[in-house]
Every structure is written in structure tokens, then in C-alpha cells.
Amino acid sequence: MPHFLDIHTTDKPALRGMIDQARAMKEARNGLPKATPDADQPLRNHMVALIFEKPSTRTRVSFDVGVRQMGGQTMVLSGKEMQLGHGETIADTARVLSRYVDLIMIRTFEETVLQELAEYASVPVINGLTNRTHPCQIMADILTYEEHRGPIKGRKVVWSGDGNNVCASFLHAAGQFGFDLTFTGPEALDPDPEFVALARAEGAKIEIIRDPVEAVAGADLVVTDTWVSMHDSQSNRERRHNLLRAYQVNDALMAQAKPDALFMHCLPAHREEEVTNAVMDGPQSVVFDEAENRLHAQKAVMRYCLGL
């Protein structure tokens, strides 16, 4: 079953094919009104279930619009509307949904929920985000970088801040797409050593450098993410701000990167915290291209899963 659960569990040629197809589909839409269906309707007569246990803006809208543009229909379900893992086992939910829909995307908390859903579903399952990884975001990021600067292979990417789920998927991508990644952040928030080891095993140069100025030197791409989540307590928010303040991406830090380096953030951003307005709205920022490319990259992911 061609699930899309993580970047490191997807074949390299398939990943490259998805990026190339996403770019071709985006170019085919140039000049068309946003609501216009694609000329190619590969999801015609297909139903896609979009499950959200965690709130979402970009993931929900981009998947929903993507399915509709490709001629399919969506069923959007929240955790409150389902008995996922509560009144009914995840395995049984997977079996039942597979009788109704052709594809399942889930945005959830625990990776075990995603894995069990995929194990028992008889239709493809896409990881829309877990607390552990966020592969769809990184597919959009690769697409965005290559649109602006050409192949990402051999480039230097610097992640500044918290070694979270988005950072984890960047590490997976480093191994699969052949770029190097430097993490700069406090030791308490280092990325999972397992993911670092996976990337290194694929030949990627992975470094952990505490000094952000040293880390960003010569970077082709600088990436960050929010320091706190919506579920963090006030005391944890203060702790994280104290830990991460030195890793804010600002003009002084970007000046250490290459002159043509890009800046990315998966959004939503807490402006003037992890990144300044000057960088977010500056000439090196591609954050809104990055957000748009969630749509195109995920359309390619869905086509891959359905063999279309």
C-alpha cells in the first residue's frame, strides 16, 4: 500500500517524482483563477477523508482545495466528531473508513495513531502531521527552494531553534534529497538522535553547533519554527523563550548566511519572537510561496498514493 507516512520511509525516486509532478501541476495552473479545476482530473469519482485531531489552517485548506481542484470530494472530520481510539479502536475505524473512502489524511498527536491507522486501512494513509514528524511540510519546502534556487542537493540548510517535528522531517529529507543540515539551538531541545543517525547513514552531513552565528555561516537556507505551541503552559512558554532567545532569526543572523540565502518558516509565525518582521517580510523570505506550495506538493502526494 503506497502510504505517505514519512519522508525516510518513501523511496528516493518516488520523492523526486512527487516534487517534479508538483512543479508541473503548479505551472499548468499559471494564470488560472484559483477556484478553476485542473484540466487533468485524476481524483474524479474519488472521496478523501481529512481527519483533524489537531487544529489546522494550511493543512486543512490546502488538502481540501487540492482534492477539489483534482476533481475529487472531501469529508472533513474532527476528533470531536469521531470515536478515534476512544469509543472504537483505531484499527476498527481504519477498517470502516476504508469501506467508504479512497484515501485518508490524518493530522494527529501521537505517531502510534498514524501507524495503527495505516496498518489496518485498506486505502492509502497520508501523514498530515504528528508530534513526531511533518513530511508534507518539507515536501513543500523542497519544492519552494528548488523553484527559487535550483536543486537542493549539496546545499547547506540551517535549522535554528527547537528540534521539533518539522526539524525531524528536514533531517529525513537531508538523507533522501542529499543536502546537509546544521542544527543550532539549546541542547535541551536537540533533535531526536535517531533522526540525526538516519540522515548521516544516508550520507548527509549533519552538524549540531550551539553558536547560531557560526552555524549560519555559508547557509543556503535558514529555517525556524515557533518556540511554543498552543498547548504550552505559561511557565513552559517562559522557559522556552529563555532557552531560545539567542536563536531568533533576525537581520544580523541572516547576514552570516550566503547573500542569496532564503528564509523559511512553516507558519503560523510568532513575529518578533522566533523571527523578526524585517526577516519575515524581507527579500530573502519565501514563507508565502512555501505556504502556497503545500497545495501543489500535497496534490502530488495524493496522486502518488493513489497511483495516479
mmCIF file of N, CA, C and O in Angstrom, residues 60-148:
data_model
loop_
_atom_site.group_PDB
_atom_site.id
_atom_site.type_symbol
_atom_site.label_atom_id
_atom_site.label_comp_id
_atom_site.label_asym_id
_atom_site.label_seq_id
_atom_site.Cartn_x
_atom_site.Cartn_y
_atom_site.Cartn_z
ATOM 1 N N ARG A 60 -5.553 21.948 6.418
ATOM 2 C CA ARG A 60 -6.958 21.726 6.073
ATOM 3 C C ARG A 60 -7.307 22.349 4.730
ATOM 4 O O ARG A 60 -7.884 21.697 3.853
ATOM 5 N N VAL A 61 -6.963 23.607 4.559
ATOM 6 C CA VAL A 61 -7.357 24.305 3.331
ATOM 7 C C VAL A 61 -6.622 23.734 2.118
ATOM 8 O O VAL A 61 -7.227 23.503 1.057
ATOM 9 N N SER A 62 -5.325 23.475 2.259
ATOM 10 C CA SER A 62 -4.560 23.010 1.096
ATOM 11 C C SER A 62 -4.990 21.622 0.652
ATOM 12 O O SER A 62 -5.094 21.361 -0.557
ATOM 13 N N PHE A 63 -5.239 20.721 1.576
ATOM 14 C CA PHE A 63 -5.717 19.388 1.178
ATOM 15 C C PHE A 63 -7.121 19.466 0.579
ATOM 16 O O PHE A 63 -7.414 18.834 -0.450
ATOM 17 N N ASP A 64 -7.990 20.234 1.205
ATOM 18 C CA ASP A 64 -9.367 20.339 0.723
ATOM 19 C C ASP A 64 -9.397 20.933 -0.689
ATOM 20 O O ASP A 64 -10.040 20.399 -1.604
ATOM 21 N N VAL A 65 -8.692 22.033 -0.875
ATOM 22 C CA VAL A 65 -8.653 22.671 -2.191
ATOM 23 C C VAL A 65 -7.988 21.754 -3.213
ATOM 24 O O VAL A 65 -8.449 21.636 -4.359
ATOM 25 N N GLY A 66 -6.909 21.088 -2.808
ATOM 26 C CA GLY A 66 -6.202 20.205 -3.720
ATOM 27 C C GLY A 66 -7.079 19.076 -4.243
ATOM 28 O O GLY A 66 -7.073 18.767 -5.439
ATOM 29 N N VAL A 67 -7.846 18.453 -3.351
ATOM 30 C CA VAL A 67 -8.750 17.379 -3.769
ATOM 31 C C VAL A 67 -9.794 17.918 -4.742
ATOM 32 O O VAL A 67 -10.068 17.324 -5.789
ATOM 33 N N ARG A 68 -10.363 19.064 -4.427
ATOM 34 C CA ARG A 68 -11.407 19.646 -5.272
ATOM 35 C C ARG A 68 -10.861 20.052 -6.634
ATOM 36 O O ARG A 68 -11.523 19.859 -7.659
ATOM 37 N N GLN A 69 -9.673 20.647 -6.660
ATOM 38 C CA GLN A 69 -9.091 21.024 -7.946
ATOM 39 C C GLN A 69 -8.870 19.808 -8.832
ATOM 40 O O GLN A 69 -8.993 19.890 -10.060
ATOM 41 N N MET A 70 -8.561 18.661 -8.220
ATOM 42 C CA MET A 70 -8.303 17.444 -9.000
ATOM 43 C C MET A 70 -9.567 16.616 -9.227
ATOM 44 O O MET A 70 -9.497 15.474 -9.672
ATOM 45 N N GLY A 71 -10.733 17.212 -8.931
ATOM 46 C CA GLY A 71 -11.995 16.576 -9.276
ATOM 47 C C GLY A 71 -12.592 15.668 -8.228
ATOM 48 O O GLY A 71 -13.641 15.053 -8.465
ATOM 49 N N GLY A 72 -11.950 15.554 -7.060
ATOM 50 C CA GLY A 72 -12.461 14.680 -6.009
ATOM 51 C C GLY A 72 -13.346 15.413 -5.022
ATOM 52 O O GLY A 72 -13.614 16.607 -5.151
ATOM 53 N N GLN A 73 -13.798 14.683 -4.021
ATOM 54 C CA GLN A 73 -14.612 15.238 -2.953
ATOM 55 C C GLN A 73 -13.964 14.923 -1.606
ATOM 56 O O GLN A 73 -13.257 13.921 -1.474
ATOM 57 N N THR A 74 -14.224 15.777 -0.617
ATOM 58 C CA THR A 74 -13.632 15.588 0.708
ATOM 59 C C THR A 74 -14.704 15.410 1.768
ATOM 60 O O THR A 74 -15.817 15.926 1.650
ATOM 61 N N MET A 75 -14.320 14.690 2.805
ATOM 62 C CA MET A 75 -15.113 14.573 4.019
ATOM 63 C C MET A 75 -14.191 14.987 5.158
ATOM 64 O O MET A 75 -13.211 14.297 5.453
ATOM 65 N N VAL A 76 -14.456 16.151 5.760
ATOM 66 C CA VAL A 76 -13.593 16.682 6.816
ATOM 67 C C VAL A 76 -14.161 16.262 8.165
ATOM 68 O O VAL A 76 -15.317 16.543 8.486
ATOM 69 N N LEU A 77 -13.326 15.599 8.965
ATOM 70 C CA LEU A 77 -13.750 15.053 10.251
ATOM 71 C C LEU A 77 -12.830 15.561 11.352
ATOM 72 O O LEU A 77 -11.605 15.577 11.191
ATOM 73 N N SER A 78 -13.399 15.962 12.479
ATOM 74 C CA SER A 78 -12.600 16.382 13.626
ATOM 75 C C SER A 78 -12.590 15.275 14.669
ATOM 76 O O SER A 78 -13.427 14.360 14.642
ATOM 77 N N GLY A 79 -11.639 15.371 15.596
ATOM 78 C CA GLY A 79 -11.576 14.385 16.669
ATOM 79 C C GLY A 79 -12.847 14.340 17.492
ATOM 80 O O GLY A 79 -13.254 13.282 17.983
ATOM 81 N N LYS A 80 -13.518 15.478 17.616
ATOM 82 C CA LYS A 80 -14.752 15.539 18.400
ATOM 83 C C LYS A 80 -15.899 14.815 17.712
ATOM 84 O O LYS A 80 -16.858 14.387 18.342
ATOM 85 N N GLU A 81 -15.818 14.692 16.393
ATOM 86 C CA GLU A 81 -16.882 14.058 15.623
ATOM 87 C C GLU A 81 -16.697 12.551 15.487
ATOM 88 O O GLU A 81 -17.569 11.859 14.996
ATOM 89 N N MET A 82 -15.523 12.067 15.915
ATOM 90 C CA MET A 82 -15.213 10.652 15.733
ATOM 91 C C MET A 82 -14.940 9.992 17.077
ATOM 92 O O MET A 82 -14.744 10.665 18.086
ATOM 93 N N GLN A 83 -14.879 8.676 17.050
ATOM 94 C CA GLN A 83 -14.547 7.920 18.254
ATOM 95 C C GLN A 83 -13.157 7.305 18.118
ATOM 96 O O GLN A 83 -12.896 6.207 18.598
ATOM 97 N N LEU A 84 -12.270 8.032 17.453
ATOM 98 C CA LEU A 84 -10.953 7.523 17.120
ATOM 99 C C LEU A 84 -10.165 7.184 18.383
ATOM 100 O O LEU A 84 -9.728 8.065 19.120
ATOM 101 N N GLY A 85 -9.994 5.898 18.639
ATOM 102 C CA GLY A 85 -9.213 5.453 19.786
ATOM 103 C C GLY A 85 -9.921 5.596 21.112
ATOM 104 O O GLY A 85 -9.323 5.358 22.163
ATOM 105 N N HIS A 86 -11.191 5.987 21.103
ATOM 106 C CA HIS A 86 -11.936 6.159 22.360
ATOM 107 C C HIS A 86 -13.080 5.144 22.414
ATOM 108 O O HIS A 86 -12.956 4.088 23.013
ATOM 109 N N GLY A 87 -14.206 5.461 21.775
ATOM 110 C CA GLY A 87 -15.320 4.532 21.769
ATOM 111 C C GLY A 87 -15.126 3.384 20.811
ATOM 112 O O GLY A 87 -15.854 2.393 20.841
ATOM 113 N N GLU A 88 -14.130 3.517 19.919
ATOM 114 C CA GLU A 88 -13.837 2.475 18.938
ATOM 115 C C GLU A 88 -12.330 2.415 18.742
ATOM 116 O O GLU A 88 -11.657 3.437 18.802
ATOM 117 N N THR A 89 -11.787 1.238 18.522
ATOM 118 C CA THR A 89 -10.345 1.128 18.316
ATOM 119 C C THR A 89 -9.945 1.810 17.014
ATOM 120 O O THR A 89 -10.749 1.930 16.077
ATOM 121 N N ILE A 90 -8.695 2.239 16.959
ATOM 122 C CA ILE A 90 -8.187 2.856 15.736
ATOM 123 C C ILE A 90 -8.227 1.852 14.587
ATOM 124 O O ILE A 90 -8.568 2.203 13.452
ATOM 125 N N ALA A 91 -7.914 0.606 14.892
ATOM 126 C CA ALA A 91 -7.934 -0.435 13.859
ATOM 127 C C ALA A 91 -9.323 -0.587 13.252
ATOM 128 O O ALA A 91 -9.470 -0.694 12.028
ATOM 129 N N ASP A 92 -10.356 -0.576 14.090
ATOM 130 C CA ASP A 92 -11.719 -0.717 13.573
ATOM 131 C C ASP A 92 -12.132 0.512 12.775
ATOM 132 O O ASP A 92 -12.807 0.401 11.747
ATOM 133 N N THR A 93 -11.741 1.677 13.254
ATOM 134 C CA THR A 93 -12.035 2.900 12.498
ATOM 135 C C THR A 93 -11.383 2.839 11.121
ATOM 136 O O THR A 93 -11.993 3.211 10.108
ATOM 137 N N ALA A 94 -10.147 2.357 11.066
ATOM 138 C CA ALA A 94 -9.442 2.235 9.788
ATOM 139 C C ALA A 94 -10.178 1.295 8.843
ATOM 140 O O ALA A 94 -10.349 1.583 7.649
ATOM 141 N N ARG A 95 -10.640 0.181 9.378
ATOM 142 C CA ARG A 95 -11.358 -0.795 8.555
ATOM 143 C C ARG A 95 -12.670 -0.220 8.018
ATOM 144 O O ARG A 95 -13.044 -0.444 6.856
ATOM 145 N N VAL A 96 -13.375 0.515 8.875
ATOM 146 C CA VAL A 96 -14.664 1.079 8.467
ATOM 147 C C VAL A 96 -14.472 2.184 7.423
ATOM 148 O O VAL A 96 -15.130 2.196 6.378
ATOM 149 N N LEU A 97 -13.557 3.134 7.693
ATOM 150 C CA LEU A 97 -13.333 4.231 6.753
ATOM 151 C C LEU A 97 -12.903 3.709 5.384
ATOM 152 O O LEU A 97 -13.257 4.283 4.349
ATOM 153 N N SER A 98 -12.149 2.624 5.379
ATOM 154 C CA SER A 98 -11.678 2.052 4.115
ATOM 155 C C SER A 98 -12.822 1.566 3.239
ATOM 156 O O SER A 98 -12.658 1.434 2.015
ATOM 157 N N ARG A 99 -13.982 1.277 3.852
ATOM 158 C CA ARG A 99 -15.147 0.856 3.069
ATOM 159 C C ARG A 99 -15.862 2.046 2.421
ATOM 160 O O ARG A 99 -16.672 1.863 1.511
ATOM 161 N N TYR A 100 -15.558 3.272 2.909
ATOM 162 C CA TYR A 100 -16.280 4.453 2.444
ATOM 163 C C TYR A 100 -15.460 5.358 1.528
ATOM 164 O O TYR A 100 -16.014 6.031 0.656
ATOM 165 N N VAL A 101 -14.155 5.452 1.783
ATOM 166 C CA VAL A 101 -13.337 6.453 1.100
ATOM 167 C C VAL A 101 -12.164 5.791 0.370
ATOM 168 O O VAL A 101 -11.848 4.624 0.605
ATOM 169 N N ASP A 102 -11.514 6.584 -0.489
ATOM 170 C CA ASP A 102 -10.399 6.078 -1.288
ATOM 171 C C ASP A 102 -9.039 6.448 -0.719
ATOM 172 O O ASP A 102 -8.020 5.871 -1.108
ATOM 173 N N LEU A 103 -9.011 7.409 0.193
ATOM 174 C CA LEU A 103 -7.750 7.928 0.722
ATOM 175 C C LEU A 103 -8.036 8.599 2.058
ATOM 176 O O LEU A 103 -9.085 9.224 2.225
ATOM 177 N N ILE A 104 -7.095 8.463 3.007
ATOM 178 C CA ILE A 104 -7.248 9.078 4.332
ATOM 179 C C ILE A 104 -6.034 9.948 4.616
ATOM 180 O O ILE A 104 -4.889 9.498 4.490
ATOM 181 N N MET A 105 -6.260 11.200 5.005
ATOM 182 C CA MET A 105 -5.214 12.063 5.543
ATOM 183 C C MET A 105 -5.545 12.311 7.000
ATOM 184 O O MET A 105 -6.697 12.602 7.334
ATOM 185 N N ILE A 106 -4.554 12.186 7.879
ATOM 186 C CA ILE A 106 -4.798 12.426 9.297
ATOM 187 C C ILE A 106 -3.750 13.367 9.875
ATOM 188 O O ILE A 106 -2.553 13.245 9.590
ATOM 189 N N ARG A 107 -4.222 14.323 10.651
ATOM 190 C CA ARG A 107 -3.361 15.247 11.407
ATOM 191 C C ARG A 107 -3.655 14.963 12.877
ATOM 192 O O ARG A 107 -4.755 15.254 13.365
ATOM 193 N N THR A 108 -2.676 14.376 13.572
ATOM 194 C CA THR A 108 -2.941 13.864 14.905
ATOM 195 C C THR A 108 -1.790 14.172 15.851
ATOM 196 O O THR A 108 -0.800 14.806 15.462
ATOM 197 N N PHE A 109 -1.915 13.728 17.070
ATOM 198 C CA PHE A 109 -0.882 13.974 18.084
ATOM 199 C C PHE A 109 0.167 12.861 18.072
ATOM 200 O O PHE A 109 1.324 13.087 17.753
ATOM 201 N N GLU A 110 -0.250 11.652 18.420
ATOM 202 C CA GLU A 110 0.682 10.553 18.607
ATOM 203 C C GLU A 110 0.951 9.802 17.301
ATOM 204 O O GLU A 110 0.021 9.466 16.571
ATOM 205 N N GLU A 111 2.214 9.504 17.048
ATOM 206 C CA GLU A 111 2.582 8.764 15.848
ATOM 207 C C GLU A 111 1.953 7.370 15.843
ATOM 208 O O GLU A 111 1.661 6.820 14.782
ATOM 209 N N THR A 112 1.723 6.798 17.028
ATOM 210 C CA THR A 112 1.133 5.461 17.096
ATOM 211 C C THR A 112 -0.256 5.429 16.464
ATOM 212 O O THR A 112 -0.663 4.414 15.902
ATOM 213 N N VAL A 113 -0.998 6.543 16.555
ATOM 214 C CA VAL A 113 -2.322 6.619 15.928
ATOM 215 C C VAL A 113 -2.182 6.513 14.416
ATOM 216 O O VAL A 113 -2.900 5.759 13.748
ATOM 217 N N LEU A 114 -1.261 7.281 13.854
ATOM 218 C CA LEU A 114 -0.997 7.239 12.418
ATOM 219 C C LEU A 114 -0.594 5.837 11.974
ATOM 220 O O LEU A 114 -1.121 5.306 10.988
ATOM 221 N N GLN A 115 0.340 5.228 12.700
ATOM 222 C CA GLN A 115 0.863 3.926 12.311
ATOM 223 C C GLN A 115 -0.210 2.845 12.365
ATOM 224 O O GLN A 115 -0.299 1.996 11.469
ATOM 225 N N GLU A 116 -1.045 2.879 13.404
ATOM 226 C CA GLU A 116 -2.098 1.867 13.516
ATOM 227 C C GLU A 116 -3.163 2.068 12.442
ATOM 228 O O GLU A 116 -3.684 1.099 11.880
ATOM 229 N N LEU A 117 -3.492 3.317 12.160
ATOM 230 C CA LEU A 117 -4.460 3.599 11.107
ATOM 231 C C LEU A 117 -3.959 3.043 9.771
ATOM 232 O O LEU A 117 -4.709 2.406 9.027
ATOM 233 N N ALA A 118 -2.679 3.282 9.475
ATOM 234 C CA ALA A 118 -2.107 2.800 8.217
ATOM 235 C C ALA A 118 -2.032 1.274 8.175
ATOM 236 O O ALA A 118 -2.237 0.658 7.118
ATOM 237 N N GLU A 119 -1.740 0.671 9.316
ATOM 238 C CA GLU A 119 -1.617 -0.791 9.358
ATOM 239 C C GLU A 119 -2.927 -1.490 9.008
ATOM 240 O O GLU A 119 -2.933 -2.521 8.326
ATOM 241 N N TYR A 120 -4.041 -0.926 9.455
ATOM 242 C CA TYR A 120 -5.325 -1.613 9.300
ATOM 243 C C TYR A 120 -6.199 -1.052 8.180
ATOM 244 O O TYR A 120 -7.212 -1.645 7.835
ATOM 245 N N ALA A 121 -5.814 0.081 7.603
ATOM 246 C CA ALA A 121 -6.585 0.628 6.480
ATOM 247 C C ALA A 121 -6.258 -0.147 5.213
ATOM 248 O O ALA A 121 -5.115 -0.575 5.011
ATOM 249 N N SER A 122 -7.246 -0.296 4.364
ATOM 250 C CA SER A 122 -7.016 -0.929 3.054
ATOM 251 C C SER A 122 -6.983 0.120 1.948
ATOM 252 O O SER A 122 -7.056 -0.211 0.764
ATOM 253 N N VAL A 123 -6.885 1.398 2.333
ATOM 254 C CA VAL A 123 -6.668 2.507 1.409
ATOM 255 C C VAL A 123 -5.439 3.271 1.891
ATOM 256 O O VAL A 123 -5.041 3.144 3.056
ATOM 257 N N PRO A 124 -4.810 4.072 1.029
ATOM 258 C CA PRO A 124 -3.609 4.793 1.451
ATOM 259 C C PRO A 124 -3.895 5.810 2.561
ATOM 260 O O PRO A 124 -4.976 6.407 2.621
ATOM 261 N N VAL A 125 -2.882 6.013 3.417
ATOM 262 C CA VAL A 125 -2.951 6.971 4.522
ATOM 263 C C VAL A 125 -1.805 7.965 4.378
ATOM 264 O O VAL A 125 -0.661 7.576 4.101
ATOM 265 N N ILE A 126 -2.112 9.237 4.573
ATOM 266 C CA ILE A 126 -1.119 10.310 4.494
ATOM 267 C C ILE A 126 -0.948 10.945 5.871
ATOM 268 O O ILE A 126 -1.923 11.252 6.559
ATOM 269 N N ASN A 127 0.301 11.160 6.256
ATOM 270 C CA ASN A 127 0.640 11.840 7.497
ATOM 271 C C ASN A 127 0.542 13.349 7.276
ATOM 272 O O ASN A 127 1.410 13.959 6.660
ATOM 273 N N GLY A 128 -0.536 13.955 7.804
ATOM 274 C CA GLY A 128 -0.695 15.401 7.717
ATOM 275 C C GLY A 128 0.013 16.141 8.829
ATOM 276 O O GLY A 128 0.093 17.369 8.799
ATOM 277 N N LEU A 129 0.524 15.431 9.810
ATOM 278 C CA LEU A 129 1.331 15.937 10.923
ATOM 279 C C LEU A 129 1.108 15.031 12.119
ATOM 280 O O LEU A 129 -0.011 14.585 12.368
ATOM 281 N N THR A 130 2.201 14.737 12.839
ATOM 282 C CA THR A 130 2.123 14.153 14.175
ATOM 283 C C THR A 130 3.069 14.955 15.062
ATOM 284 O O THR A 130 3.812 15.820 14.577
ATOM 285 N N ASN A 131 3.069 14.653 16.339
ATOM 286 C CA ASN A 131 4.015 15.312 17.234
ATOM 287 C C ASN A 131 5.458 14.975 16.886
ATOM 288 O O ASN A 131 6.382 15.659 17.326
ATOM 289 N N ARG A 132 5.654 13.927 16.098
ATOM 290 C CA ARG A 132 6.997 13.439 15.789
ATOM 291 C C ARG A 132 7.526 13.947 14.448
ATOM 292 O O ARG A 132 8.711 14.285 14.340
ATOM 293 N N THR A 133 6.666 14.034 13.426
ATOM 294 C CA THR A 133 7.136 14.434 12.099
ATOM 295 C C THR A 133 6.068 15.231 11.341
ATOM 296 O O THR A 133 4.892 15.202 11.700
ATOM 297 N N HIS A 134 6.509 15.894 10.268
ATOM 298 C CA HIS A 134 5.608 16.680 9.418
ATOM 299 C C HIS A 134 6.106 16.614 7.969
ATOM 300 O O HIS A 134 6.579 17.606 7.411
ATOM 301 N N PRO A 135 5.989 15.453 7.318
ATOM 302 C CA PRO A 135 6.598 15.287 5.992
ATOM 303 C C PRO A 135 5.990 16.126 4.886
ATOM 304 O O PRO A 135 6.702 16.545 3.962
ATOM 305 N N CYS A 136 4.684 16.387 4.922
ATOM 306 C CA CYS A 136 4.065 17.183 3.854
ATOM 307 C C CYS A 136 4.642 18.595 3.812
ATOM 308 O O CYS A 136 4.814 19.176 2.727
ATOM 309 N N GLN A 137 4.952 19.156 4.972
ATOM 310 C CA GLN A 137 5.539 20.492 5.015
ATOM 311 C C GLN A 137 6.878 20.523 4.314
ATOM 312 O O GLN A 137 7.177 21.437 3.542
ATOM 313 N N ILE A 138 7.688 19.520 4.557
ATOM 314 C CA ILE A 138 9.025 19.528 3.982
ATOM 315 C C ILE A 138 8.987 19.285 2.482
ATOM 316 O O ILE A 138 9.825 19.811 1.733
ATOM 317 N N MET A 139 8.008 18.534 1.992
ATOM 318 C CA MET A 139 7.868 18.385 0.537
ATOM 319 C C MET A 139 7.595 19.746 -0.099
ATOM 320 O O MET A 139 8.145 20.084 -1.154
ATOM 321 N N ALA A 140 6.771 20.554 0.552
ATOM 322 C CA ALA A 140 6.515 21.905 0.064
ATOM 323 C C ALA A 140 7.770 22.768 0.150
ATOM 324 O O ALA A 140 8.032 23.598 -0.739
ATOM 325 N N ASP A 141 8.555 22.573 1.196
ATOM 326 C CA ASP A 141 9.778 23.363 1.368
ATOM 327 C C ASP A 141 10.816 23.034 0.300
ATOM 328 O O ASP A 141 11.491 23.924 -0.231
ATOM 329 N N ILE A 142 10.962 21.750 -0.019
ATOM 330 C CA ILE A 142 11.893 21.350 -1.082
ATOM 331 C C ILE A 142 11.453 21.962 -2.413
ATOM 332 O O ILE A 142 12.262 22.517 -3.173
ATOM 333 N N LEU A 143 10.158 21.869 -2.696
ATOM 334 C CA LEU A 143 9.617 22.451 -3.922
ATOM 335 C C LEU A 143 9.911 23.947 -3.976
ATOM 336 O O LEU A 143 10.346 24.476 -5.013
ATOM 337 N N THR A 144 9.708 24.629 -2.872
ATOM 338 C CA THR A 144 9.920 26.078 -2.822
ATOM 339 C C THR A 144 11.381 26.435 -3.055
ATOM 340 O O THR A 144 11.706 27.350 -3.833
ATOM 341 N N TYR A 145 12.273 25.725 -2.369
ATOM 342 C CA TYR A 145 13.696 26.027 -2.548
ATOM 343 C C TYR A 145 14.099 25.842 -4.007
ATOM 344 O O TYR A 145 14.781 26.703 -4.593
ATOM 345 N N GLU A 146 13.692 24.727 -4.590
ATOM 346 C CA GLU A 146 14.138 24.428 -5.954
ATOM 347 C C GLU A 146 13.527 25.370 -6.986
ATOM 348 O O GLU A 146 14.146 25.635 -8.020
ATOM 349 N N GLU A 147 12.337 25.888 -6.711
ATOM 350 C CA GLU A 147 11.761 26.916 -7.591
ATOM 351 C C GLU A 147 12.642 28.153 -7.644
ATOM 352 O O GLU A 147 12.809 28.784 -8.685
ATOM 353 N N HIS A 148 13.190 28.523 -6.495
ATOM 354 C CA HIS A 148 13.938 29.775 -6.391
ATOM 355 C C HIS A 148 15.430 29.623 -6.671
ATOM 356 O O HIS A 148 16.060 30.545 -7.194
#
